[in-house]
């Protein structure tokens, strides 16, 4: 019988860091389910790129801000696992999907706060809880924080606080899921050139140069700087890394 590939679920795999991570994971011989919120075509492109690497892939729609849809989503994942991967369970969950909202502490509205808490904290909390029934023992969960949880930049109070909450949650998850051999780690990218926050790190020259000048390696990050670390955390070589915050920022604001 053919050996079954391991399977990863990457939220927000249509663009940016999630897409890069999904492709790097696929390069390790791991099958991948990516999710998208609205950009179905982009997600399908990711699926095609992954299939060209010789592993299996599928795309599913998911809004991480709406936990009332998660039971239905998990049912869809189960159906897809059966039909596309001939499997009942998956091995890795990457909680990547997210947005940036720039607002000073003084001006953050309750609406902005609720949106950030739903997408960056409540969503990954309950999605992971509901996914536990389909994550194999010995698997791994990778959460995504930000450099902004370690240092503070004006305009990211709510966002940075949600990422800080995810860092604390990661330790609790690692403690409670260790009995199943499930490792839980969190990566914290620095500023990376993606569409995030309207693409400001990539498109605003002044911002880009300012961050580069505060980064030991002298430039801002690229998606290619990040995905490989996520993929590494899905390998046997990373089997003793657990409950860690791994910053991937080129040495930002040291
Ligand atoms: P991005 O390029 O804007 O991509 C965002 C991804 O998340 C897309 O796949 C998008 O789907 C999906 N998404 C957005 N809102 C969603 C929702 N409500 N439900 C489900 N999916 C949703 O952003 P990125 O830079 O790759 O960011 C990915 C993660 O890295 C986020 O958690 C972010 O906080 C974190 N991060 C980013 C940076 C940075 O500088 N870029 C730094 C530190 C941490 P659609 O394509 O369908 O819209």
mmCIF file of C-alpha atoms and ligand atoms in Angstrom:
data_model
loop_
_atom_site.group_PDB
_atom_site.id
_atom_site.type_symbol
_atom_site.label_atom_id
_atom_site.label_comp_id
_atom_site.label_asym_id
_atom_site.label_seq_id
_atom_site.Cartn_x
_atom_site.Cartn_y
_atom_site.Cartn_z
ATOM 1 C CA UNK A 1 0.000 0.000 0.000
ATOM 2 C CA UNK A 2 1.211 3.543 -0.791
ATOM 3 C CA UNK A 3 2.362 5.519 2.217
ATOM 4 C CA UNK A 4 -0.105 8.268 3.158
ATOM 5 C CA UNK A 5 1.417 11.769 3.103
ATOM 6 C CA UNK A 6 0.965 13.905 6.173
ATOM 7 C CA UNK A 7 -1.623 16.677 5.703
ATOM 8 C CA UNK A 8 -1.540 20.353 6.715
ATOM 9 C CA UNK A 9 -4.383 22.875 6.947
ATOM 10 C CA UNK A 10 -3.201 26.454 6.372
ATOM 11 C CA UNK A 11 -5.697 29.279 6.933
ATOM 12 C CA UNK A 12 -5.291 32.274 4.627
ATOM 13 C CA UNK A 13 -3.338 30.346 2.010
ATOM 14 C CA UNK A 14 -4.471 32.422 -0.954
ATOM 15 C CA UNK A 15 -1.818 35.125 -0.555
ATOM 16 C CA UNK A 16 1.124 36.397 1.428
ATOM 17 C CA UNK A 17 2.662 34.406 4.244
ATOM 18 C CA UNK A 18 0.042 31.641 4.207
ATOM 19 C CA UNK A 19 0.606 30.942 0.527
ATOM 20 C CA UNK A 20 4.366 30.898 0.999
ATOM 21 C CA UNK A 21 4.070 28.565 3.998
ATOM 22 C CA UNK A 22 1.686 26.249 2.110
ATOM 23 C CA UNK A 23 4.151 25.913 -0.771
ATOM 24 C CA UNK A 24 7.141 25.383 1.523
ATOM 25 C CA UNK A 25 5.158 22.744 3.447
ATOM 26 C CA UNK A 26 4.297 21.022 0.155
ATOM 27 C CA UNK A 27 8.008 20.975 -0.719
ATOM 28 C CA UNK A 28 8.463 18.746 2.359
ATOM 29 C CA UNK A 29 6.140 16.168 0.757
ATOM 30 C CA UNK A 30 3.152 17.152 2.891
ATOM 31 C CA UNK A 31 -0.350 17.495 1.365
ATOM 32 C CA UNK A 32 -2.046 20.829 1.997
ATOM 33 C CA UNK A 33 -5.553 22.246 2.402
ATOM 34 C CA UNK A 34 -5.500 26.030 2.107
ATOM 35 C CA UNK A 35 -8.336 28.356 3.020
ATOM 36 C CA UNK A 36 -9.312 31.722 1.602
ATOM 37 C CA UNK A 37 -11.873 34.276 2.661
ATOM 38 C CA UNK A 38 -12.873 35.876 -0.651
ATOM 39 C CA UNK A 39 -10.035 35.304 -3.132
ATOM 40 C CA UNK A 40 -11.037 31.890 -4.442
ATOM 41 C CA UNK A 41 -9.053 32.204 -7.668
ATOM 42 C CA UNK A 42 -5.875 33.087 -5.792
ATOM 43 C CA UNK A 43 -6.400 30.060 -3.539
ATOM 44 C CA UNK A 44 -6.900 27.844 -6.583
ATOM 45 C CA UNK A 45 -3.594 29.147 -7.977
ATOM 46 C CA UNK A 46 -1.901 28.113 -4.740
ATOM 47 C CA UNK A 47 -3.490 24.660 -5.098
ATOM 48 C CA UNK A 48 -2.182 24.352 -8.681
ATOM 49 C CA UNK A 49 1.343 25.396 -7.652
ATOM 50 C CA UNK A 50 1.267 22.828 -4.857
ATOM 51 C CA UNK A 51 0.031 20.038 -7.101
ATOM 52 C CA UNK A 52 2.904 20.747 -9.492
ATOM 53 C CA UNK A 53 5.219 19.855 -6.619
ATOM 54 C CA UNK A 54 3.769 16.326 -6.673
ATOM 55 C CA UNK A 55 1.609 16.446 -3.560
ATOM 56 C CA UNK A 56 -2.136 16.762 -3.171
ATOM 57 C CA UNK A 57 -3.952 20.009 -2.368
ATOM 58 C CA UNK A 58 -7.408 21.556 -2.011
ATOM 59 C CA UNK A 59 -8.894 24.970 -1.198
ATOM 60 C CA UNK A 60 -11.842 25.707 1.102
ATOM 61 C CA UNK A 61 -13.614 28.940 2.008
ATOM 62 C CA UNK A 62 -13.395 30.086 5.634
ATOM 63 C CA UNK A 63 -14.119 33.300 7.508
ATOM 64 C CA UNK A 64 -12.081 33.058 10.718
ATOM 65 C CA UNK A 65 -13.962 36.019 12.182
ATOM 66 C CA UNK A 66 -17.203 34.023 12.370
ATOM 67 C CA UNK A 67 -16.896 31.139 14.830
ATOM 68 C CA UNK A 68 -20.541 30.152 14.232
ATOM 69 C CA UNK A 69 -19.416 28.712 10.872
ATOM 70 C CA UNK A 70 -16.631 26.526 12.292
ATOM 71 C CA UNK A 71 -18.698 23.358 12.855
ATOM 72 C CA UNK A 72 -19.772 23.476 9.222
ATOM 73 C CA UNK A 73 -16.189 24.202 8.137
ATOM 74 C CA UNK A 74 -14.821 21.197 10.059
ATOM 75 C CA UNK A 75 -17.481 19.017 8.400
ATOM 76 C CA UNK A 76 -16.285 20.333 5.027
ATOM 77 C CA UNK A 77 -12.676 19.573 5.944
ATOM 78 C CA UNK A 78 -13.683 16.008 6.867
ATOM 79 C CA UNK A 79 -15.504 15.564 3.552
ATOM 80 C CA UNK A 80 -12.509 16.951 1.643
ATOM 81 C CA UNK A 81 -10.089 14.746 3.562
ATOM 82 C CA UNK A 82 -12.108 11.706 2.509
ATOM 83 C CA UNK A 83 -12.769 12.666 -1.091
ATOM 84 C CA UNK A 84 -9.465 14.304 -2.045
ATOM 85 C CA UNK A 85 -6.916 12.812 0.345
ATOM 86 C CA UNK A 86 -8.436 9.423 1.247
ATOM 87 C CA UNK A 87 -7.847 10.319 4.899
ATOM 88 C CA UNK A 88 -9.864 10.958 8.054
ATOM 89 C CA UNK A 89 -7.450 13.168 9.959
ATOM 90 C CA UNK A 90 -4.820 15.827 9.363
ATOM 91 C CA UNK A 91 -1.474 16.441 11.030
ATOM 92 C CA UNK A 92 -0.721 20.165 11.023
ATOM 93 C CA UNK A 93 -2.796 23.297 11.550
ATOM 94 C CA UNK A 94 -1.327 26.699 10.668
ATOM 95 C CA UNK A 95 -3.465 29.538 12.085
ATOM 96 C CA UNK A 96 -2.267 32.219 9.678
ATOM 97 C CA UNK A 97 -5.278 34.133 8.286
ATOM 98 C CA UNK A 98 -5.455 37.748 9.350
ATOM 99 C CA UNK A 99 -5.677 41.424 8.606
ATOM 100 C CA UNK A 100 -4.062 44.590 9.929
ATOM 101 C CA UNK A 101 -5.978 47.591 11.219
ATOM 102 C CA UNK A 102 -3.923 50.705 11.941
ATOM 103 C CA UNK A 103 -5.421 52.856 14.722
ATOM 104 C CA UNK A 104 -3.900 54.575 17.723
ATOM 105 C CA UNK A 105 -4.961 53.368 21.163
ATOM 106 C CA UNK A 106 -6.891 56.620 21.681
ATOM 107 C CA UNK A 107 -8.810 56.276 18.421
ATOM 108 C CA UNK A 108 -9.457 52.517 18.201
ATOM 109 C CA UNK A 109 -13.215 51.949 17.889
ATOM 110 C CA UNK A 110 -15.087 49.050 19.473
ATOM 111 C CA UNK A 111 -15.884 47.860 15.966
ATOM 112 C CA UNK A 112 -12.187 47.724 15.040
ATOM 113 C CA UNK A 113 -11.381 46.018 18.341
ATOM 114 C CA UNK A 114 -14.125 43.405 17.856
ATOM 115 C CA UNK A 115 -12.977 42.723 14.324
ATOM 116 C CA UNK A 116 -9.366 42.198 15.465
ATOM 117 C CA UNK A 117 -10.317 40.058 18.444
ATOM 118 C CA UNK A 118 -12.556 37.871 16.287
ATOM 119 C CA UNK A 119 -9.977 37.381 13.526
ATOM 120 C CA UNK A 120 -6.787 37.189 15.564
ATOM 121 C CA UNK A 121 -7.860 35.594 18.852
ATOM 122 C CA UNK A 122 -11.389 34.167 19.096
ATOM 123 C CA UNK A 123 -11.140 32.697 15.593
ATOM 124 C CA UNK A 124 -7.897 30.744 16.076
ATOM 125 C CA UNK A 125 -8.968 29.792 19.645
ATOM 126 C CA UNK A 126 -12.200 28.073 18.609
ATOM 127 C CA UNK A 127 -11.059 26.892 15.196
ATOM 128 C CA UNK A 128 -8.223 25.007 16.876
ATOM 129 C CA UNK A 129 -10.573 23.714 19.591
ATOM 130 C CA UNK A 130 -12.967 22.365 16.973
ATOM 131 C CA UNK A 131 -10.132 20.982 14.825
ATOM 132 C CA UNK A 132 -8.761 18.892 17.710
ATOM 133 C CA UNK A 133 -11.039 16.000 16.757
ATOM 134 C CA UNK A 134 -9.323 15.769 13.354
ATOM 135 C CA UNK A 135 -5.678 16.425 14.300
ATOM 136 C CA UNK A 136 -3.629 13.235 14.583
ATOM 137 C CA UNK A 137 -1.703 12.508 17.763
ATOM 138 C CA UNK A 138 1.905 13.542 17.145
ATOM 139 C CA UNK A 139 0.835 16.460 14.957
ATOM 140 C CA UNK A 140 1.615 20.158 15.342
ATOM 141 C CA UNK A 141 -0.113 23.520 15.529
ATOM 142 C CA UNK A 142 1.633 26.679 14.383
ATOM 143 C CA UNK A 143 0.171 30.017 15.442
ATOM 144 C CA UNK A 144 1.208 33.369 13.991
ATOM 145 C CA UNK A 145 2.117 36.302 16.210
ATOM 146 C CA UNK A 146 4.038 39.447 15.225
ATOM 147 C CA UNK A 147 7.097 41.402 16.254
ATOM 148 C CA UNK A 148 4.477 43.922 17.406
ATOM 149 C CA UNK A 149 3.759 41.732 20.439
ATOM 150 C CA UNK A 150 7.381 42.237 21.645
ATOM 151 C CA UNK A 151 7.911 45.905 20.750
ATOM 152 C CA UNK A 152 5.297 48.628 20.444
ATOM 153 C CA UNK A 153 4.773 50.877 17.439
ATOM 154 C CA UNK A 154 2.068 53.557 17.544
ATOM 155 C CA UNK A 155 -1.078 52.385 15.760
ATOM 156 C CA UNK A 156 -1.050 48.704 16.657
ATOM 157 C CA UNK A 157 -2.334 48.585 20.264
ATOM 158 C CA UNK A 158 -5.281 46.263 19.631
ATOM 159 C CA UNK A 159 -3.534 44.157 16.982
ATOM 160 C CA UNK A 160 -0.383 43.745 19.100
ATOM 161 C CA UNK A 161 -2.460 42.848 22.156
ATOM 162 C CA UNK A 162 -4.320 40.096 20.229
ATOM 163 C CA UNK A 163 -0.989 38.662 19.093
ATOM 164 C CA UNK A 164 0.217 38.783 22.701
ATOM 165 C CA UNK A 165 -2.889 36.820 23.671
ATOM 166 C CA UNK A 166 -2.024 34.212 21.027
ATOM 167 C CA UNK A 167 1.481 33.896 22.480
ATOM 168 C CA UNK A 168 0.021 33.127 25.926
ATOM 169 C CA UNK A 169 -2.573 30.765 24.446
ATOM 170 C CA UNK A 170 0.211 28.884 22.635
ATOM 171 C CA UNK A 171 1.793 27.933 25.975
ATOM 172 C CA UNK A 172 -1.530 26.661 27.361
ATOM 173 C CA UNK A 173 -2.238 24.693 24.217
ATOM 174 C CA UNK A 174 1.245 23.144 24.283
ATOM 175 C CA UNK A 175 0.782 22.146 27.922
ATOM 176 C CA UNK A 176 -2.672 20.626 27.433
ATOM 177 C CA UNK A 177 -2.053 18.963 24.064
ATOM 178 C CA UNK A 178 1.354 17.536 24.960
ATOM 179 C CA UNK A 179 -0.370 14.393 26.198
ATOM 180 C CA UNK A 180 -1.403 13.726 22.593
ATOM 181 C CA UNK A 181 2.115 14.427 21.323
ATOM 182 C CA UNK A 182 0.846 17.591 19.624
ATOM 183 C CA UNK A 183 3.427 20.386 19.612
ATOM 184 C CA UNK A 184 2.261 24.011 19.593
ATOM 185 C CA UNK A 185 4.582 26.836 18.599
ATOM 186 C CA UNK A 186 4.114 30.426 17.494
ATOM 187 C CA UNK A 187 6.146 32.337 14.949
ATOM 188 C CA UNK A 188 6.464 36.107 15.130
ATOM 189 C CA UNK A 189 7.324 37.667 11.777
ATOM 190 C CA UNK A 190 8.735 41.183 11.650
ATOM 191 C CA UNK A 191 7.459 43.560 8.983
ATOM 192 C CA UNK A 192 7.034 41.597 5.751
ATOM 193 C CA UNK A 193 6.241 42.778 2.219
ATOM 194 C CA UNK A 194 2.711 41.409 1.622
ATOM 195 C CA UNK A 195 -0.769 42.885 1.022
ATOM 196 C CA UNK A 196 -1.098 43.100 4.832
ATOM 197 C CA UNK A 197 -2.312 46.502 6.111
ATOM 198 C CA UNK A 198 -2.906 47.676 2.546
ATOM 199 C CA UNK A 199 0.620 46.609 1.516
ATOM 200 C CA UNK A 200 2.156 49.497 3.470
ATOM 201 C CA UNK A 201 5.480 47.769 4.269
ATOM 202 C CA UNK A 202 5.951 46.922 0.584
ATOM 203 C CA UNK A 203 4.543 50.070 -1.039
ATOM 204 C CA UNK A 204 5.428 52.947 1.309
ATOM 205 C CA UNK A 205 9.105 53.688 0.558
ATOM 206 C CA UNK A 206 9.600 55.765 3.689
ATOM 207 C CA UNK A 207 8.129 53.072 5.926
ATOM 208 C CA UNK A 208 10.133 50.374 4.135
ATOM 209 C CA UNK A 209 13.426 52.275 4.565
ATOM 210 C CA UNK A 210 12.602 53.190 8.174
ATOM 211 C CA UNK A 211 12.037 49.558 9.152
ATOM 212 C CA UNK A 212 15.123 48.418 7.201
ATOM 213 C CA UNK A 213 17.219 50.921 9.186
ATOM 214 C CA UNK A 214 15.942 49.384 12.456
ATOM 215 C CA UNK A 215 16.642 45.818 11.339
ATOM 216 C CA UNK A 216 20.027 44.207 11.978
ATOM 217 C CA UNK A 217 20.062 42.560 8.554
ATOM 218 C CA UNK A 218 19.282 45.907 6.898
ATOM 219 C CA UNK A 219 16.046 45.227 4.993
ATOM 220 C CA UNK A 220 12.385 44.378 5.575
ATOM 221 C CA UNK A 221 11.221 40.773 5.353
ATOM 222 C CA UNK A 222 9.825 38.862 2.364
ATOM 223 C CA UNK A 223 7.297 35.990 2.438
ATOM 224 C CA UNK A 224 10.160 33.691 1.422
ATOM 225 C CA UNK A 225 11.882 34.513 4.730
ATOM 226 C CA UNK A 226 8.940 33.059 6.676
ATOM 227 C CA UNK A 227 7.307 30.049 5.013
ATOM 228 C CA UNK A 228 10.316 27.763 5.356
ATOM 229 C CA UNK A 229 10.313 28.160 9.136
ATOM 230 C CA UNK A 230 6.638 27.159 9.288
ATOM 231 C CA UNK A 231 7.425 24.154 7.080
ATOM 232 C CA UNK A 232 10.382 23.187 9.301
ATOM 233 C CA UNK A 233 8.054 23.165 12.331
ATOM 234 C CA UNK A 234 6.009 20.525 10.477
ATOM 235 C CA UNK A 235 8.978 18.139 10.207
ATOM 236 C CA UNK A 236 10.401 15.333 12.340
ATOM 237 C CA UNK A 237 13.572 17.453 12.800
ATOM 238 C CA UNK A 238 11.465 19.919 14.826
ATOM 239 C CA UNK A 239 9.957 17.230 17.057
ATOM 240 C CA UNK A 240 11.433 18.591 20.309
ATOM 241 C CA UNK A 241 10.519 22.243 19.666
ATOM 242 C CA UNK A 242 7.439 22.979 21.718
ATOM 243 C CA UNK A 243 5.716 26.015 23.284
ATOM 244 C CA UNK A 244 8.207 28.378 21.652
ATOM 245 C CA UNK A 245 7.863 31.884 20.238
ATOM 246 C CA UNK A 246 10.184 32.054 17.254
ATOM 247 C CA UNK A 247 10.727 35.577 15.983
ATOM 248 C CA UNK A 248 11.550 35.826 12.277
ATOM 249 C CA UNK A 249 12.391 39.481 11.807
ATOM 250 C CA UNK A 250 15.998 39.723 10.699
ATOM 251 C CA UNK A 251 16.676 41.294 14.090
ATOM 252 C CA UNK A 252 14.125 44.117 14.216
ATOM 253 C CA UNK A 253 14.282 46.732 17.011
ATOM 254 C CA UNK A 254 16.957 44.908 19.009
HETATM 255 P P1 LIG B 1 -2.137 39.075 3.491
HETATM 256 O O1 LIG B 1 -1.095 38.993 2.428
HETATM 257 O O2 LIG B 1 -3.034 40.266 3.518
HETATM 258 O O3 LIG B 1 -3.013 37.731 3.423
HETATM 259 C C1 LIG B 1 -4.065 37.559 4.322
HETATM 260 C C2 LIG B 1 -4.654 36.173 4.178
HETATM 261 O O4 LIG B 1 -5.620 35.983 5.217
HETATM 262 C C3 LIG B 1 -5.394 35.963 2.870
HETATM 263 O O5 LIG B 1 -5.260 34.622 2.493
HETATM 264 C C4 LIG B 1 -6.844 36.286 3.229
HETATM 265 O O6 LIG B 1 -7.801 35.622 2.405
HETATM 266 C C5 LIG B 1 -6.897 35.729 4.637
HETATM 267 N N1 LIG B 1 -7.922 36.374 5.470
HETATM 268 C C6 LIG B 1 -8.040 37.686 5.795
HETATM 269 N N2 LIG B 1 -9.110 37.880 6.588
HETATM 270 C C7 LIG B 1 -9.674 36.664 6.776
HETATM 271 C C8 LIG B 1 -10.825 36.204 7.477
HETATM 272 N N3 LIG B 1 -11.630 37.035 8.161
HETATM 273 N N4 LIG B 1 -11.096 34.884 7.454
HETATM 274 C C9 LIG B 1 -10.323 34.033 6.767
HETATM 275 N N5 LIG B 1 -9.249 34.397 6.054
HETATM 276 C C10 LIG B 1 -8.924 35.705 6.071
HETATM 277 O O7 LIG B 1 -1.474 39.045 4.946
HETATM 278 P P2 LIG B 1 -0.108 38.331 5.476
HETATM 279 O O8 LIG B 1 0.929 39.380 5.579
HETATM 280 O O9 LIG B 1 0.170 37.118 4.687
HETATM 281 O O10 LIG B 1 -0.552 37.964 6.970
HETATM 282 C C11 LIG B 1 -0.725 36.636 7.377
HETATM 283 C C12 LIG B 1 -0.558 36.538 8.891
HETATM 284 O O11 LIG B 1 0.739 37.004 9.260
HETATM 285 C C13 LIG B 1 -1.563 37.364 9.707
HETATM 286 O O12 LIG B 1 -1.948 36.647 10.851
HETATM 287 C C14 LIG B 1 -0.745 38.581 10.133
HETATM 288 O O13 LIG B 1 -1.244 39.140 11.313
HETATM 289 C C15 LIG B 1 0.623 37.954 10.307
HETATM 290 N N6 LIG B 1 1.763 38.892 10.226
HETATM 291 C C16 LIG B 1 2.001 39.602 9.092
HETATM 292 C C17 LIG B 1 3.089 40.464 9.060
HETATM 293 C C18 LIG B 1 3.419 41.303 7.849
HETATM 294 O O14 LIG B 1 4.188 42.275 8.000
HETATM 295 N N7 LIG B 1 2.935 40.986 6.668
HETATM 296 C C19 LIG B 1 3.928 40.575 10.187
HETATM 297 C C20 LIG B 1 3.645 39.817 11.315
HETATM 298 C C21 LIG B 1 2.561 38.972 11.316
HETATM 299 P P3 LIG B 1 -8.292 36.295 0.973
HETATM 300 O O15 LIG B 1 -7.081 36.252 0.075
HETATM 301 O O16 LIG B 1 -9.399 35.428 0.498
HETATM 302 O O17 LIG B 1 -8.698 37.686 1.288
#
